[in-house]
Coordinates of N, CA and C in Angstrom, one line a residue:
M550 N 11.0 -19.0 15.4 CA 10.5 -18.1 14.4 C 11.7 -17.7 13.6
K551 N 11.5 -17.8 12.3 CA 12.6 -17.5 11.3 C 12.8 -16.0 11.1
L552 N 14.1 -15.6 11.2 CA 14.4 -14.2 10.9 C 14.2 -13.9 9.5
P553 N 13.7 -12.6 9.1 CA 13.5 -12.3 7.7 C 14.8 -12.1 7.0
N554 N 14.8 -12.4 5.7 CA 16.0 -12.1 4.8 C 15.8 -10.7 4.4
L555 N 16.5 -9.8 5.0 CA 16.4 -8.3 4.8 C 16.9 -7.9 3.4
D556 N 17.9 -8.6 2.8 CA 18.3 -8.4 1.5 C 17.2 -8.7 0.5
L557 N 16.5 -9.8 0.7 CA 15.4 -10.2 -0.2 C 14.3 -9.2 -0.1
I558 N 14.0 -8.7 1.2 CA 12.9 -7.8 1.4 C 13.2 -6.4 0.7
K559 N 14.5 -6.0 0.8 CA 14.9 -4.8 0.2 C 14.7 -4.9 -1.3
Y560 N 15.1 -6.0 -1.9 CA 15.0 -6.3 -3.4 C 13.5 -6.2 -3.8
K561 N 12.6 -6.9 -3.0 CA 11.2 -6.9 -3.3 C 10.6 -5.5 -3.2
A562 N 11.1 -4.7 -2.2 CA 10.6 -3.4 -2.0 C 10.9 -2.5 -3.1
E563 N 12.2 -2.6 -3.6 CA 12.6 -1.8 -4.8 C 11.7 -2.1 -6.0
N564 N 11.3 -3.4 -6.2 CA 10.5 -3.8 -7.3 C 9.1 -3.2 -7.1
V565 N 8.5 -3.3 -5.9 CA 7.2 -2.7 -5.7 C 7.2 -1.2 -6.0
L566 N 8.3 -0.5 -5.5 CA 8.4 0.9 -5.7 C 8.4 1.3 -7.2
R567 N 9.1 0.5 -8.0 CA 9.2 0.8 -9.4 C 7.9 0.8 -10.1
N568 N 6.9 0.0 -9.6 CA 5.6 -0.1 -10.2 C 4.5 0.7 -9.4
H569 N 5.0 1.6 -8.5 CA 4.1 2.4 -7.7 C 4.0 3.8 -8.3
D570 N 2.8 4.2 -8.8 CA 2.7 5.5 -9.5 C 3.0 6.7 -8.7
K571 N 2.5 6.7 -7.5 CA 2.7 7.9 -6.6 C 4.2 8.0 -6.3
F572 N 4.9 6.9 -6.1 CA 6.3 6.9 -5.8 C 7.1 7.5 -7.0
T573 N 6.9 6.9 -8.2 CA 7.6 7.3 -9.3 C 7.4 8.8 -9.7
E574 N 6.2 9.3 -9.4 CA 5.9 10.7 -9.7 C 6.7 11.6 -8.7
K575 N 6.6 11.2 -7.4 CA 7.4 12.0 -6.4 C 8.9 11.9 -6.6
L576 N 9.4 10.8 -7.0 CA 10.8 10.7 -7.2 C 11.3 11.5 -8.4
K577 N 10.4 11.5 -9.4 CA 10.7 12.4 -10.6 C 10.8 13.8 -10.2
K578 N 9.9 14.3 -9.4 CA 10.0 15.7 -8.9 C 11.2 15.9 -8.1
A579 N 11.6 15.0 -7.2 CA 12.8 15.1 -6.4 C 14.0 15.2 -7.2
R580 N 14.0 14.4 -8.3 CA 15.2 14.4 -9.2 C 15.3 15.7 -10.1
E581 N 14.2 16.4 -10.2 CA 14.3 17.7 -10.9 C 15.1 18.7 -10.1
E582 N 15.0 18.6 -8.8 CA 15.8 19.4 -7.9 C 17.2 18.9 -7.8
D583 N 17.4 17.6 -7.7 CA 18.7 17.0 -7.6 C 18.8 15.8 -8.5
P584 N 19.4 15.9 -9.7 CA 19.4 14.8 -10.6 C 20.1 13.5 -10.2
Y585 N 20.9 13.7 -9.1 CA 21.6 12.5 -8.6 C 20.9 11.9 -7.4
R586 N 19.7 12.3 -7.1 CA 18.9 11.8 -6.0 C 18.7 10.3 -6.2
A587 N 19.0 9.5 -5.2 CA 18.9 8.0 -5.2 C 17.8 7.6 -4.3
I588 N 17.3 6.4 -4.5 CA 16.3 5.8 -3.6 C 17.0 5.6 -2.2
D589 N 16.4 5.9 -1.1 CA 17.0 5.8 0.2 C 16.1 5.0 1.1
L590 N 16.4 3.7 1.3 CA 15.6 2.8 2.0 C 16.1 2.6 3.4
V591 N 15.2 2.6 4.4 CA 15.5 2.2 5.8 C 14.5 1.1 6.1
L592 N 15.0 0.0 6.7 CA 14.2 -1.1 7.1 C 14.0 -1.2 8.6
H593 N 12.8 -1.4 9.1 CA 12.5 -1.6 10.5 C 11.8 -3.0 10.6
S594 N 12.4 -3.9 11.3 CA 11.9 -5.3 11.4 C 11.7 -5.6 12.9
F595 N 10.5 -6.2 13.2 CA 10.2 -6.6 14.6 C 9.2 -7.7 14.6
P596 N 9.2 -8.5 15.6 CA 8.2 -9.6 15.7 C 6.8 -9.0 16.1
Q597 N 5.8 -9.6 15.6 CA 4.4 -9.2 15.9 C 3.5 -10.4 16.0
M598 N 2.6 -10.4 16.9 CA 1.7 -11.5 17.2 C 0.4 -11.2 16.4
W599 N -0.1 -12.3 15.7 CA -1.3 -12.2 15.0 C -2.3 -13.2 15.5
G600 N -3.6 -13.0 15.3 CA -4.7 -13.9 15.7 C -5.0 -15.0 14.8
S601 N -4.3 -15.1 13.6 CA -4.5 -16.2 12.7 C -3.2 -16.3 11.9
T602 N -3.1 -17.5 11.2 CA -2.0 -17.7 10.3 C -1.9 -16.9 9.1
A603 N -3.0 -16.1 8.8 CA -3.1 -15.2 7.6 C -2.2 -14.0 7.9
L604 N -1.8 -13.8 9.1 CA -1.0 -12.6 9.5 C -1.8 -11.3 9.1
G605 N -1.2 -10.3 8.6 CA -1.9 -9.0 8.3 C -2.5 -9.0 7.0
F606 N -2.6 -10.2 6.3 CA -3.2 -10.2 5.0 C -4.7 -10.3 5.1
D607 N -5.2 -10.6 6.3 CA -6.6 -10.7 6.6 C -7.4 -11.7 5.8
G608 N -6.8 -12.7 5.3 CA -7.5 -13.7 4.5 C -7.9 -14.9 5.4
I609 N -8.1 -16.0 4.8 CA -8.5 -17.2 5.5 C -7.3 -17.8 6.0
G610 N -7.2 -18.1 7.3 CA -6.0 -18.7 7.9 C -6.5 -19.5 9.1
G611 N -5.6 -20.3 9.6 CA -5.9 -21.1 10.8 C -6.0 -20.2 12.0
Q612 N -6.9 -20.6 12.9 CA -7.1 -19.8 14.1 C -6.1 -20.2 15.2
A613 N -4.9 -19.7 15.0 CA -3.9 -20.0 15.9 C -3.1 -18.7 16.1
M614 N -2.7 -18.4 17.3 CA -1.8 -17.3 17.6 C -0.5 -17.5 16.8
T615 N -0.2 -16.6 16.0 CA 1.0 -16.8 15.1 C 1.9 -15.5 15.3
E616 N 3.2 -15.8 15.6 CA 4.2 -14.7 15.7 C 5.0 -14.7 14.4
A617 N 5.1 -13.6 13.8 CA 5.9 -13.4 12.5 C 6.5 -12.1 12.5
Y618 N 7.6 -11.9 11.8 CA 8.2 -10.6 11.6 C 7.5 -9.7 10.7
T619 N 7.3 -8.5 11.2 CA 6.8 -7.4 10.3 C 8.0 -6.5 10.0
T620 N 8.1 -6.2 8.7 CA 9.2 -5.3 8.2 C 8.5 -4.1 7.5
V621 N 8.9 -3.0 8.0 CA 8.4 -1.7 7.4 C 9.6 -1.1 6.7
V622 N 9.5 -1.0 5.3 CA 10.5 -0.4 4.5 C 10.1 1.1 4.2
H623 N 10.9 2.0 4.6 CA 10.7 3.4 4.5 C 11.6 4.0 3.4
E624 N 11.0 4.5 2.3 CA 11.8 5.2 1.3 C 11.7 6.7 1.6
R625 N 12.8 7.2 2.1 CA 12.8 8.5 2.7 C 12.7 9.7 1.7
V626 N 13.1 9.6 0.5 CA 13.0 10.7 -0.5 C 11.5 11.0 -0.7
T627 N 10.7 10.0 -0.8 CA 9.3 10.2 -1.2 C 8.3 10.0 0.0
N628 N 8.9 9.6 1.1 CA 8.1 9.3 2.3 C 7.0 8.2 2.0
T629 N 7.5 7.1 1.3 CA 6.7 6.0 1.0 C 7.1 4.8 1.9
F630 N 6.1 4.1 2.4 CA 6.3 2.9 3.2 C 5.7 1.7 2.6
I631 N 6.5 0.6 2.7 CA 6.0 -0.7 2.2 C 6.0 -1.7 3.4
I632 N 4.9 -2.3 3.6 CA 4.7 -3.1 4.8 C 4.8 -4.6 4.4
F633 N 5.7 -5.3 5.0 CA 5.9 -6.8 4.7 C 5.5 -7.5 6.0
F634 N 4.7 -8.6 5.8 CA 4.4 -9.6 6.8 C 5.1 -10.9 6.5
G635 N 6.0 -11.4 7.3 CA 6.9 -12.4 6.9 C 7.8 -11.8 5.9
E636 N 8.0 -12.4 4.8 CA 8.8 -11.9 3.7 C 8.0 -11.5 2.5
R637 N 6.6 -11.3 2.7 CA 5.8 -11.0 1.6 C 5.2 -9.6 1.7
P638 N 5.3 -8.8 0.6 CA 4.8 -7.4 0.7 C 3.2 -7.5 0.8
C639 N 2.7 -6.6 1.7 CA 1.2 -6.6 1.8 C 0.6 -5.3 1.3
Y640 N 1.1 -4.2 1.7 CA 0.6 -2.9 1.2 C 1.6 -1.8 1.3
S641 N 1.3 -0.7 0.6 CA 2.2 0.5 0.6 C 1.4 1.7 1.0
L642 N 2.1 2.7 1.5 CA 1.5 3.9 2.0 C 2.4 5.1 1.6
T643 N 1.9 6.2 1.1 CA 2.6 7.4 0.9 C 2.0 8.5 1.7
D644 N 2.9 9.1 2.5 CA 2.5 10.1 3.5 C 1.3 9.6 4.4
P645 N 1.6 8.6 5.2 CA 0.5 8.0 6.0 C 0.1 9.0 7.1
T646 N -1.0 8.6 7.8 CA -1.5 9.4 8.9 C -0.7 9.2 10.2
E647 N -0.9 10.0 11.2 CA -0.2 9.9 12.4 C -0.4 8.6 13.1
E648 N -1.6 8.0 12.9 CA -1.9 6.7 13.5 C -0.9 5.6 13.1
F649 N -0.4 5.7 11.9 CA 0.6 4.7 11.4 C 1.9 4.9 12.2
F650 N 2.3 6.1 12.4 CA 3.6 6.3 13.1 C 3.4 5.9 14.6
E651 N 2.2 6.1 15.1 CA 2.0 5.7 16.5 C 2.1 4.1 16.6
D652 N 1.4 3.5 15.6 CA 1.5 2.0 15.6 C 2.9 1.5 15.4
L653 N 3.7 2.2 14.5 CA 5.1 1.8 14.3 C 5.9 1.9 15.5
K654 N 5.7 3.0 16.3 CA 6.4 3.2 17.5 C 6.1 2.1 18.5
N655 N 4.8 1.7 18.5 CA 4.4 0.6 19.4 C 4.6 -0.8 18.9
L656 N 5.2 -0.9 17.7 CA 5.5 -2.2 17.0 C 4.3 -3.0 16.9
Q657 N 3.2 -2.4 16.4 CA 2.0 -3.2 16.2 C 1.3 -2.6 15.0
I658 N 1.7 -3.0 13.8 CA 1.2 -2.5 12.5 C -0.1 -3.2 12.2
A659 N -1.1 -2.5 11.7 CA -2.4 -3.0 11.3 C -2.3 -3.8 10.1
G660 N -3.2 -4.8 10.0 CA -3.4 -5.6 8.8 C -4.0 -4.8 7.7
I661 N -4.1 -5.3 6.5 CA -4.4 -4.5 5.3 C -5.8 -3.9 5.4
N662 N -6.8 -4.6 5.9 CA -8.2 -4.0 5.9 C -8.2 -2.9 6.9
E663 N -7.7 -3.0 8.0 CA -7.7 -2.0 9.1 C -6.8 -0.8 8.6
A664 N -5.7 -1.1 7.9 CA -4.8 0.0 7.5 C -5.5 0.9 6.5
R665 N -6.4 0.3 5.6 CA -7.1 1.2 4.6 C -7.9 2.2 5.4
E666 N -8.5 1.9 6.5 CA -9.3 2.8 7.2 C -8.5 3.8 8.1
R667 N -7.4 3.4 8.6 CA -6.7 4.2 9.6 C -5.4 4.9 9.1
Y668 N -4.8 4.4 8.1 CA -3.5 4.9 7.7 C -3.5 5.8 6.4
L669 N -4.6 5.8 5.7 CA -4.7 6.6 4.5 C -5.3 7.9 4.8
K670 N -4.7 9.0 4.3 CA -5.3 10.3 4.5 C -6.5 10.5 3.5
E671 N -7.5 11.2 4.0 CA -8.7 11.4 3.1 C -8.2 12.2 1.9
E672 N -8.6 11.7 0.7 CA -8.4 12.5 -0.5 C -9.6 12.3 -1.3
A673 N -9.8 13.3 -2.2 CA -11.0 13.2 -3.1 C -11.0 12.0 -3.9
P674 N -12.2 11.4 -4.0 CA -12.3 10.2 -4.9 C -11.9 10.5 -6.3
R675 N -11.3 9.6 -7.0 CA -11.0 9.8 -8.4 C -11.8 8.9 -9.3
K676 N -12.0 9.4 -10.5 CA -12.8 8.5 -11.5 C -11.9 7.4 -11.9
P677 N -12.4 6.2 -12.0 CA -11.6 5.1 -12.6 C -11.4 5.3 -14.1
K678 N -10.3 4.7 -14.6 CA -10.0 4.9 -16.0 C -10.6 3.9 -16.9
G679 N -11.1 4.2 -18.1 CA -11.6 3.3 -19.1 C -12.8 2.4 -18.6
I680 N -13.8 3.1 -18.1 CA -15.0 2.3 -17.6 C -15.7 1.6 -18.8
S681 N -16.0 0.4 -18.7 CA -16.8 -0.3 -19.6 C -17.8 -1.2 -18.9
I682 N -18.8 -1.6 -19.6 CA -19.9 -2.3 -18.9 C -19.8 -3.8 -19.4
T683 N -19.8 -4.7 -18.5 CA -19.9 -6.1 -18.8 C -21.0 -6.8 -17.9
W684 N -21.8 -7.5 -18.6 CA -23.0 -8.2 -17.9 C -23.7 -7.2 -17.0
D685 N -23.5 -7.3 -15.7 CA -24.3 -6.5 -14.8 C -23.4 -5.5 -13.9
C686 N -22.2 -5.3 -14.3 CA -21.3 -4.4 -13.6 C -20.4 -3.6 -14.5
R687 N -19.8 -2.5 -14.0 CA -18.9 -1.8 -14.8 C -17.5 -2.2 -14.3
V688 N -16.5 -2.2 -15.2 CA -15.1 -2.5 -14.9 C -14.2 -1.4 -15.4
A689 N -13.1 -1.2 -14.8 CA -12.2 -0.1 -15.2 C -10.8 -0.4 -14.6
N690 N -9.9 0.5 -14.7 CA -8.6 0.5 -14.1 C -8.5 1.6 -13.1
C691 N -7.8 1.3 -12.0 CA -7.6 2.2 -10.9 C -6.7 3.4 -11.5
P692 N -7.1 4.6 -11.2 CA -6.3 5.8 -11.8 C -5.0 6.0 -11.1
T693 N -4.8 5.3 -9.9 CA -3.5 5.4 -9.2 C -2.5 4.3 -9.6
C694 N -3.0 3.1 -9.4 CA -2.0 1.9 -9.6 C -2.3 1.1 -10.9
G695 N -3.4 1.4 -11.5 CA -3.7 0.7 -12.8 C -4.4 -0.7 -12.6
A696 N -4.7 -1.1 -11.4 CA -5.2 -2.4 -11.1 C -6.6 -2.5 -11.8
F697 N -6.9 -3.7 -12.2 CA -8.2 -4.0 -12.8 C -9.2 -4.1 -11.7
I698 N -10.3 -3.3 -11.8 CA -11.3 -3.2 -10.7 C -12.7 -3.3 -11.3
R699 N -13.6 -3.7 -10.5 CA -15.0 -3.7 -11.0 C -15.9 -3.1 -9.9
E700 N -17.0 -2.5 -10.4 CA -17.8 -1.8 -9.5 C -18.7 -2.8 -8.7
I701 N -18.5 -2.8 -7.4 CA -19.3 -3.7 -6.6 C -20.0 -2.8 -5.5
E702 N -21.2 -3.2 -5.2 CA -22.0 -2.4 -4.3 C -21.2 -2.1 -3.0
D703 N -21.1 -0.9 -2.6 CA -20.4 -0.4 -1.4 C -18.9 -0.6 -1.4
E704 N -18.3 -0.8 -2.6 CA -16.9 -1.0 -2.8 C -16.4 0.3 -3.5
N705 N -16.0 1.2 -2.8 CA -15.6 2.5 -3.4 C -14.1 2.8 -3.2
Q706 N -13.3 1.7 -3.2 CA -11.9 1.9 -3.2 C -11.2 0.8 -3.9
C707 N -10.0 1.0 -4.4 CA -9.2 0.0 -5.1 C -8.8 -1.1 -4.1
H708 N -8.9 -2.3 -4.5 CA -8.5 -3.4 -3.6 C -7.0 -3.5 -3.5
K709 N -6.3 -2.9 -4.5 CA -4.8 -3.1 -4.4 C -4.1 -1.9 -3.7
C710 N -4.5 -0.7 -4.0 CA -3.7 0.5 -3.4 C -4.6 1.3 -2.4
G711 N -5.9 1.0 -2.4 CA -6.8 1.7 -1.5 C -7.3 3.1 -2.0
Q712 N -7.0 3.4 -3.2 CA -7.4 4.7 -3.8 C -9.0 4.8 -3.7
R713 N -9.5 5.8 -3.2 CA -11.0 6.0 -3.2 C -11.4 6.3 -4.6
L714 N -12.6 5.7 -5.0 CA -13.1 5.8 -6.4 C -14.4 6.4 -6.4
D715 N -14.7 7.2 -7.5 CA -15.9 7.9 -7.7 C -16.6 7.2 -8.9
W716 N -17.6 6.4 -8.7 CA -18.2 5.7 -9.8 C -19.4 6.4 -10.4
S717 N -19.6 7.6 -9.9 CA -20.8 8.4 -10.4 C -20.7 8.6 -11.9
K718 N -21.8 8.7 -12.5 CA -21.8 8.8 -14.0 C -21.8 10.3 -14.4
K719 N -21.0 10.6 -15.4 CA -21.1 12.0 -16.0 C -22.2 12.0 -17.0
E720 N -22.6 13.3 -17.3 CA -23.7 13.4 -18.3 C -23.2 12.8 -19.6
G721 N -24.1 12.1 -20.2 CA -23.8 11.5 -21.5 C -23.2 10.1 -21.4
E722 N -23.0 9.6 -20.2 CA -22.4 8.2 -20.1 C -23.5 7.2 -20.1

């Protein structure tokens, strides 16, 4: 099993953070208190066993027990975590639930689909931005990360960041 390139993971994590709305908002607030506040990254890397070659990405993969390194990058100023499987970023969390910390302690981080259910704190759904109608569905941008999303039956969260979405119509729409 190949050891992860932690310098590369750190570089990728910094790029993910630069495009993460919640992170940039929280960092801006922290810098109002201390203008010299810098990004503070801590990396935790450990081997983890997966039931398929898709690792924690939960996609289509070969049905073979696969061991790969999981790296959790913790940005301490904003309490943001970026989860890497192998050397690829999979998802990020800001102020995750206690279940996340318990899984981190046990060195068994959940894949992306399970993480959406277990690691995100409940927050009020937000209206998608710029809703427009195309053919038989509505499309918009996620209010948190800006990802292009479309309304799909029973899909009430962003596929990229997990933000819960409220597709209900306002009067006059």
